[in-house]
Structure formats: C-alpha cells, structure tokens
XYZ file of C-alpha atoms in Angstrom:
414
model
C -2.435 -32.270 -66.413
C 0.144 -34.091 -68.509
C -1.568 -32.893 -71.684
C -1.570 -29.374 -70.352
C 2.197 -29.537 -69.561
C 2.857 -30.920 -73.082
C 0.965 -28.032 -74.678
C 2.494 -25.432 -72.469
C 5.986 -26.686 -73.249
C 7.049 -26.308 -69.623
C 8.971 -29.086 -67.873
C 8.195 -30.347 -64.408
C 11.638 -29.116 -63.342
C 10.743 -25.551 -64.216
C 7.484 -25.879 -62.308
C 9.103 -27.409 -59.270
C 10.327 -23.978 -58.091
C 7.266 -21.816 -58.512
C 7.008 -18.162 -57.778
C 3.391 -18.024 -56.752
C 1.270 -15.021 -57.400
C 0.084 -13.350 -54.235
C -3.261 -11.756 -55.047
C -4.899 -9.356 -52.682
C -8.234 -10.305 -51.156
C -10.051 -8.312 -53.837
C -8.030 -9.875 -56.659
C -8.662 -13.340 -55.178
C -12.420 -12.658 -55.202
C -12.138 -11.408 -58.806
C -10.213 -14.531 -59.753
C -12.954 -16.721 -58.287
C -15.669 -14.932 -60.306
C -13.728 -14.886 -63.509
C -12.751 -18.524 -63.358
C -16.313 -19.582 -62.516
C -17.492 -17.530 -65.475
C -14.943 -19.175 -67.809
C -16.062 -22.565 -66.590
C -19.637 -21.722 -67.660
C -18.759 -19.893 -70.781
C -16.088 -21.885 -72.645
C -18.116 -24.409 -74.614
C -15.784 -24.717 -77.659
C -12.039 -25.033 -77.858
C -9.617 -25.118 -74.940
C -8.282 -22.231 -72.879
C -5.465 -22.890 -70.360
C -4.510 -20.252 -67.819
C -0.962 -20.600 -66.590
C -0.411 -18.458 -63.554
C 2.977 -17.381 -62.257
C 4.110 -20.450 -60.317
C 2.610 -23.879 -60.916
C -1.132 -23.179 -61.029
C -2.732 -24.353 -64.261
C -6.455 -23.819 -64.914
C -8.072 -25.579 -67.896
C -11.346 -24.675 -69.477
C -12.364 -27.007 -72.225
C -15.431 -27.146 -74.406
C -16.393 -29.191 -77.449
C -13.218 -29.551 -79.485
C -15.299 -30.553 -82.570
C -16.779 -27.072 -82.650
C -13.391 -25.387 -82.275
C -10.092 -27.234 -82.271
C -8.095 -24.275 -80.937
C -6.013 -24.755 -77.799
C -4.267 -21.782 -76.308
C -2.208 -21.030 -73.264
C -2.696 -17.646 -71.649
C 0.011 -16.774 -69.146
C -1.181 -14.680 -66.194
C 1.663 -12.613 -64.794
C -0.391 -10.287 -62.537
C -3.549 -11.038 -60.577
C -4.772 -7.605 -61.594
C -5.803 -9.406 -64.764
C -8.809 -10.922 -62.951
C -9.807 -7.580 -61.405
C -9.692 -5.818 -64.738
C -11.880 -8.474 -66.379
C -14.346 -8.331 -63.457
C -14.643 -4.546 -63.468
C -14.127 -3.629 -67.130
C -15.120 -6.751 -69.067
C -13.715 -6.787 -72.589
C -11.961 -3.470 -72.140
C -10.414 -4.947 -69.043
C -9.026 -7.819 -71.143
C -7.556 -5.197 -73.523
C -6.034 -3.247 -70.678
C -4.545 -6.393 -69.146
C -2.905 -7.240 -72.487
C -1.633 -3.745 -73.020
C -0.288 -3.554 -69.486
C 1.567 -6.845 -69.727
C -0.551 -8.597 -67.109
C -1.064 -11.500 -69.554
C 0.826 -12.971 -72.547
C 0.472 -15.938 -74.809
C 2.703 -18.943 -75.456
C 2.088 -18.388 -79.170
C 3.130 -14.733 -79.582
C 1.934 -14.590 -83.245
C -1.432 -16.267 -83.077
C -2.326 -16.534 -79.394
C -4.542 -13.421 -79.174
C -6.260 -14.253 -82.426
C -6.917 -17.809 -81.263
C -8.380 -16.570 -78.018
C -10.866 -14.467 -79.958
C -11.762 -17.530 -82.123
C -12.489 -19.590 -78.979
C -14.622 -16.796 -77.532
C -16.553 -16.419 -80.762
C -17.020 -20.181 -81.192
C -18.297 -20.393 -77.640
C -20.827 -17.618 -77.995
C -22.081 -19.092 -81.203
C -22.385 -22.612 -79.872
C -25.871 -23.763 -78.867
C -24.858 -24.856 -75.375
C -23.420 -21.423 -74.671
C -26.415 -19.609 -75.965
C -28.640 -21.497 -73.588
C -26.527 -20.223 -70.705
C -25.816 -16.675 -71.862
C -27.696 -13.763 -73.428
C -26.102 -13.708 -76.847
C -26.850 -10.085 -77.491
C -24.769 -8.882 -74.595
C -21.325 -10.115 -75.482
C -19.057 -12.673 -73.922
C -18.810 -10.956 -70.523
C -22.589 -11.050 -69.718
C -22.359 -13.138 -66.470
C -20.013 -10.490 -65.054
C -21.917 -7.478 -66.283
C -23.155 -6.541 -62.773
C -19.577 -6.272 -61.557
C -18.458 -4.357 -64.641
C -21.362 -1.910 -64.630
C -19.484 1.040 -63.089
C -16.457 0.664 -65.458
C -18.670 0.080 -68.469
C -20.780 3.152 -67.569
C -17.769 5.420 -67.412
C -16.583 4.253 -70.817
C -20.045 4.680 -72.268
C -20.345 8.261 -70.935
C -16.997 9.088 -72.559
C -18.213 7.573 -75.847
C -21.475 9.544 -75.540
C -19.514 12.776 -75.148
C -17.717 12.141 -78.405
C -20.783 12.392 -80.640
C -19.730 13.591 -84.076
C -20.906 17.169 -84.092
C -19.116 19.429 -86.519
C -16.699 20.508 -83.777
C -16.307 17.128 -82.076
C -15.838 15.168 -85.331
C -12.702 17.101 -86.024
C -11.366 16.397 -82.500
C -12.201 12.697 -82.877
C -10.363 12.507 -86.181
C -7.333 14.327 -84.873
C -6.917 11.805 -82.023
C -6.214 9.095 -84.600
C -5.046 10.506 -87.909
C -2.833 13.265 -86.548
C -0.571 10.785 -84.811
C 1.859 11.309 -87.755
C 2.066 10.081 -91.284
C 5.375 8.362 -90.369
C 3.500 6.088 -87.921
C 0.996 4.933 -90.548
C 3.803 4.434 -93.075
C 5.275 1.865 -90.725
C 2.421 -0.668 -91.294
C 0.550 0.426 -94.436
C 1.830 -0.427 -97.927
C 3.344 2.081 -100.352
C -0.076 3.385 -101.391
C -0.898 4.339 -97.776
C -4.312 2.742 -98.152
C -6.059 2.373 -94.774
C -8.898 -0.009 -95.719
C -9.173 -3.579 -96.630
C -7.437 -4.924 -99.676
C -8.790 -7.594 -102.038
C -6.560 -10.672 -102.345
C -6.464 -13.295 -104.966
C -4.166 -15.539 -102.969
C -2.989 -15.660 -99.363
C 0.634 -14.725 -99.988
C -0.085 -11.956 -102.405
C 1.723 -8.614 -101.985
C -0.315 -6.065 -100.017
C 0.202 -3.279 -102.574
C -1.057 -5.522 -105.408
C -4.180 -6.387 -103.372
C -4.812 -2.722 -102.510
C -4.508 -1.752 -106.165
C -7.083 -4.519 -107.026
C -9.490 -3.021 -104.447
C -9.043 0.390 -106.001
C -9.790 -1.081 -109.431
C -12.912 -2.716 -108.051
C -14.166 0.625 -106.702
C -13.451 2.384 -109.955
C -15.328 -0.269 -111.922
C -18.303 -0.133 -109.596
C -18.457 3.633 -109.892
C -18.284 3.437 -113.749
C -16.186 6.600 -113.927
C -15.230 8.201 -117.234
C -13.264 11.310 -118.181
C -16.376 13.588 -118.238
C -17.299 12.858 -114.676
C -16.638 15.005 -111.569
C -16.001 12.715 -108.612
C -16.262 13.467 -104.877
C -14.346 11.354 -102.409
C -15.590 11.622 -98.812
C -12.739 10.654 -96.582
C -9.858 10.573 -99.013
C -7.003 9.246 -96.868
C -3.505 10.059 -98.146
C -4.409 10.613 -101.779
C -3.321 7.464 -103.618
C -6.841 6.468 -104.591
C -7.448 9.937 -106.049
C -4.263 9.617 -108.183
C -5.190 6.134 -109.316
C -8.763 7.141 -110.348
C -7.573 10.209 -112.310
C -4.697 8.329 -114.015
C -7.063 5.612 -115.203
C -10.137 7.758 -116.146
C -9.023 11.342 -116.661
C -11.901 12.609 -114.476
C -11.955 15.677 -112.230
C -11.649 14.738 -108.590
C -12.488 16.481 -105.307
C -11.364 14.874 -102.066
C -12.298 15.940 -98.538
C -10.605 15.080 -95.169
C -10.613 16.383 -91.682
C -6.940 15.465 -91.118
C -4.247 18.077 -91.573
C -1.627 15.325 -91.694
C -3.455 13.476 -94.499
C -4.004 16.724 -96.382
C -0.311 17.675 -96.390
C 0.863 14.376 -97.722
C -1.971 13.979 -100.245
C -1.297 17.382 -101.731
C 2.439 16.615 -102.034
C 1.722 13.302 -103.761
C -0.615 14.982 -106.242
C 1.952 17.680 -106.927
C 4.633 15.056 -107.487
C 2.273 13.298 -109.907
C 1.579 16.590 -111.744
C -2.193 16.272 -111.343
C -2.987 19.490 -109.528
C -5.285 20.580 -112.408
C -7.423 17.432 -111.998
C -7.419 16.799 -108.246
C -8.189 19.206 -105.355
C -8.320 18.540 -101.654
C -10.552 20.306 -99.082
C -10.147 20.277 -95.360
C -13.817 20.136 -94.413
C -16.637 18.052 -93.081
C -19.101 16.473 -95.537
C -21.832 18.603 -93.948
C -20.000 21.771 -94.962
C -20.013 21.124 -98.725
C -22.417 23.409 -100.653
C -25.272 21.459 -102.099
C -25.470 23.818 -105.079
C -22.617 21.918 -106.647
C -23.274 18.432 -107.958
C -21.001 15.454 -108.537
C -21.532 12.668 -111.044
C -19.995 10.087 -108.701
C -19.427 9.926 -104.964
C -17.078 7.390 -103.413
C -16.549 6.845 -99.701
C -14.232 4.089 -98.583
C -14.446 3.107 -94.884
C -15.305 6.600 -93.741
C -18.866 6.136 -92.630
C -17.639 4.301 -89.545
C -16.715 7.819 -88.266
C -20.178 9.235 -88.878
C -21.925 7.774 -85.824
C -25.396 6.310 -85.380
C -27.049 9.643 -84.709
C -25.805 11.283 -87.913
C -26.349 8.421 -90.368
C -29.498 9.870 -91.891
C -27.832 13.322 -92.196
C -24.889 11.698 -94.046
C -27.116 10.101 -96.699
C -29.146 13.256 -96.998
C -26.005 15.214 -97.689
C -24.830 12.637 -100.247
C -28.147 12.805 -102.086
C -28.024 16.631 -102.260
C -24.509 16.496 -103.622
C -25.117 13.732 -106.243
C -26.191 14.666 -109.760
C -29.306 13.129 -111.302
C -28.493 9.590 -112.487
C -25.285 9.707 -110.438
C -23.742 6.761 -108.622
C -22.637 6.516 -105.021
C -20.158 3.765 -104.089
C -19.814 3.073 -100.336
C -17.360 0.641 -98.757
C -17.725 0.080 -95.002
C -16.958 -2.248 -92.139
C -20.187 -3.671 -90.836
C -21.381 -5.399 -87.667
C -24.005 -8.189 -87.738
C -27.605 -6.779 -87.572
C -28.479 -8.765 -84.444
C -25.606 -7.196 -82.506
C -26.002 -3.636 -83.744
C -28.406 -2.101 -81.142
C -26.439 -3.470 -78.189
C -23.136 -2.497 -79.776
C -24.056 1.111 -80.502
C -25.173 1.652 -76.876
C -21.884 0.410 -75.421
C -18.196 1.082 -75.679
C -15.482 -1.310 -76.906
C -11.764 -1.432 -77.661
C -12.058 0.256 -81.062
C -14.225 3.097 -79.772
C -12.047 3.677 -76.740
C -8.548 3.296 -78.199
C -8.720 3.442 -81.974
C -11.626 5.480 -83.328
C -13.205 7.720 -80.659
C -16.755 8.588 -81.727
C -16.786 5.687 -84.169
C -19.654 3.331 -84.796
C -19.643 0.325 -87.187
C -22.980 0.289 -88.969
C -24.928 -2.822 -89.741
C -26.211 -3.397 -93.269
C -29.787 -2.829 -92.136
C -28.864 0.418 -90.498
C -27.236 1.628 -93.718
C -30.274 0.747 -95.769
C -32.781 2.152 -93.361
C -30.884 5.461 -92.974
C -30.564 5.731 -96.774
C -34.343 5.104 -97.176
C -35.320 7.521 -94.456
C -33.181 10.430 -95.526
C -32.820 10.153 -99.301
C -34.095 8.778 -102.589
C -30.968 6.719 -103.002
C -31.598 2.991 -103.531
C -29.254 -0.013 -103.381
C -28.194 -1.370 -106.751
C -25.555 -3.904 -105.678
C -24.015 -5.288 -102.478
C -20.771 -7.354 -102.251
C -19.218 -8.764 -99.097
C -15.441 -8.459 -99.132
C -15.067 -8.837 -95.353
C -13.091 -12.036 -95.591
C -10.150 -10.052 -97.083
C -9.764 -7.977 -93.897
C -8.196 -10.892 -92.088
C -5.261 -11.041 -94.536
C -5.026 -7.256 -94.689
C -4.648 -7.061 -90.891
C -2.102 -9.828 -90.944
C -0.089 -7.811 -93.413
C -0.360 -4.623 -91.413
C 0.702 -6.486 -88.252
C 3.713 -8.020 -90.058
C 4.785 -4.614 -91.365
C 4.472 -3.130 -87.833
C 6.466 -5.957 -86.201
C 9.157 -5.736 -88.923
C 9.443 -1.979 -88.346
C 9.247 -2.148 -84.597
C 12.868 -1.012 -84.069
C 12.351 1.907 -86.440
C 9.138 2.810 -84.611
C 10.957 2.932 -81.241
C 13.723 5.051 -82.747
C 11.335 7.563 -84.181
C 9.343 7.758 -80.977
C 12.552 8.473 -79.033
C 13.596 11.190 -81.464
C 10.170 12.800 -81.335
C 10.206 12.724 -77.561
C 13.714 14.268 -77.313
C 12.661 16.985 -79.774
C 9.592 17.727 -77.668
C 11.722 17.998 -74.533
C 14.172 20.351 -76.172
C 11.369 22.619 -77.378
C-alpha cells in the first residue's frame, strides 16, 4: 500500500477525507467481474486502479516481462459497466466520457496498452486465456450483446461503390482545417520514416516519399496512378523529382479541393490531374506504368481485396510496377479481427479493415498475375509519427476549440 501511495503521489491527508463512489447494484456487480478478470489477466507490469475516495486496487504481474506501472483513476463506476458490456470499446467509451483518467497524462494510456499487450503475450496469460480473442475474452459472454450491435453496424458498412463513398466522407470530410492541426506541412496522412527520434516530422515524411519514389523506379516517360492520393503533396513531389505524368484518385471532396489548389499553386496542372472516383470506376482500357497506393487499402475491406488487386492488374501496363504501403495486423489475429469491431472501425475508419501480410499475398495471387518482388517493414516508425501528430494536436488544442466554436455558431446562424 505504501508503494502504491508513493507511485500515485497522493498523501494520506488527501485520502483521509474520501468521497466514495456509490455504484448501483449493477455497477457493483460489473466491478466485481472486471476486477476478478484483471486479477486473472494482468501477468506482466502493474496496473493500479484509484477509485474516487480511498479505494486502491493493485494488479501486478511479472515486472521482468514488463516494468510499466500505471495509475488509472476511476471517476465513475460506469467504467466497470462499460467494460463488462462493451469490452475494448467500453474502455474507449469510458476514456472519452471522462469516466477514467491517468496520473501520467502523456504516457498513461500508451503504457496501459503496453501492459495489456505484454500480458496477452506472456506464457502464463496464454495458458489462462484464448489468445485469439483479445484481452477481454473472460468477459466475452457479458459483452456479447454490445459486441454484436457493433459488429452489425460494421457489417452494414461494407465498401460497395455507394457505401465506400459514405464511409470515406465520415472521416475525410470533417474539414481540411482539422487535419492541418496535427499533420505536418505536407498534409501526409501515413507513417513517416525517421532517422532519429527527434527528427522533424516534415523531414521524415519527405524521406518516406523518397523511399516510395525509389521503390517505384519512376522516370519522366512514365504515367503514374495514385490510388488514394490524400491532399496532393506526394503527387507534387513525384512530378517535381521525375517529370512524369500523374493521375490521382480520391473519394473525398475536401481532399480534392485542396489538392487541386496546391497543384495549381505549383504550376503543375499539365502534369497532374485528380479524379473523384472509386478505383473500380477507372476504365481498364487505359494503362499506367506505375501504380502507387499509400495506406489506402485499409479502406478496401476484406470482401473486396481480390477485386482491388484484379483492378490494379488490369490498370497496370506490362512490366509495370505496383508499390503498396499498408498498415498490417499479425496473421494469427486477422480472422478474429475481421469478424469483430474495434475502436478504429467504430470511431475512425468505418468500413475499414487492416489486412495481414498473408491476406494481401493470397488476394493478390487469387485475383491477379502480380507477384511480390520486395517487402519492407517500416511499422516501427508509426510510433514516432503518432507521437508527432499527438503533440501537434495538443499544441493546437486552443485553436481547435476556437474553430469548432466558430463553425458551430456559423451553423446556427444558417
């Protein structure tokens, strides 16, 4: 207990006048189930729950496997109910709703994930839990109804031609100003490639662009297709460096407007054109020497993966090259993951599905004559990229609130 108080940074004086949480009978039952689960599950690191008042619950595993110690402050007993009924999405909702917070505001949430990951990967935890089902497996029977409703919503968002545009609009049409608050000057919405930890994000993004250009081996005679072009900076960089002709497609009106303006400002309208269309709507009578798609295939969906590669083959010239950058999920988790919902599918990318490397290769082999020439894992760079995005967002938080207020007032006047 003394060690817990030391870590928490709370004095006995502060704890001597507790304001106890008063959970309902249902919340109390949920608390019992969740704490029993944590006692079984946490096999690496140390998780301390500090409830409103003086109640401290400590769940400690093997500190050699994970040295992380975190304090999660529980402000509302609804936290336990949300975990019990909605599993990982319940944890997300509790965090968003302010039911919980962390002593370490900067690293607390990340460290919680590290403890959960270390626990599920530890041998002692695997003996107790079904590794394929995620960290909430012991509570899955109580979360079945909530999980089913999320899954049905995800199932209804399959990326048909019509639904794909709706799914994209829910994220990318939020406004270019919002994305500008956390992206770098290039407005690149994919992982950068860093040489050192404190490197400027823009420098690292330009290095990533250079890597893609080199892998595609583009020259001035080539016609290049970019599937999922973002806000246009990559197109400008490619054309400036190679002199090629460039066609970019997107489903976002917001992206299209800004990309066209940037190309006009750069004076490259004769080399770069943008199309507002789905990859399935491109005529296969026209061939491209190179195709590049950077972190777009995550929006395709499991059911349409073969169709995606079939389209790419039909659009690619003989002896052409296709460079694909994507966020992947481990092969052993893919089947379970694609049948369920999660935070990203529910709140970030509706209709999305992170492919595994095996899924990419099998879909490519089943639907096309394309073959893999080279694979490189740059996933480690996403950690630093996300840190930079978070810092930018936090630094611009005041500006974000101001713009939100102005937008809301404008909406009300209209």
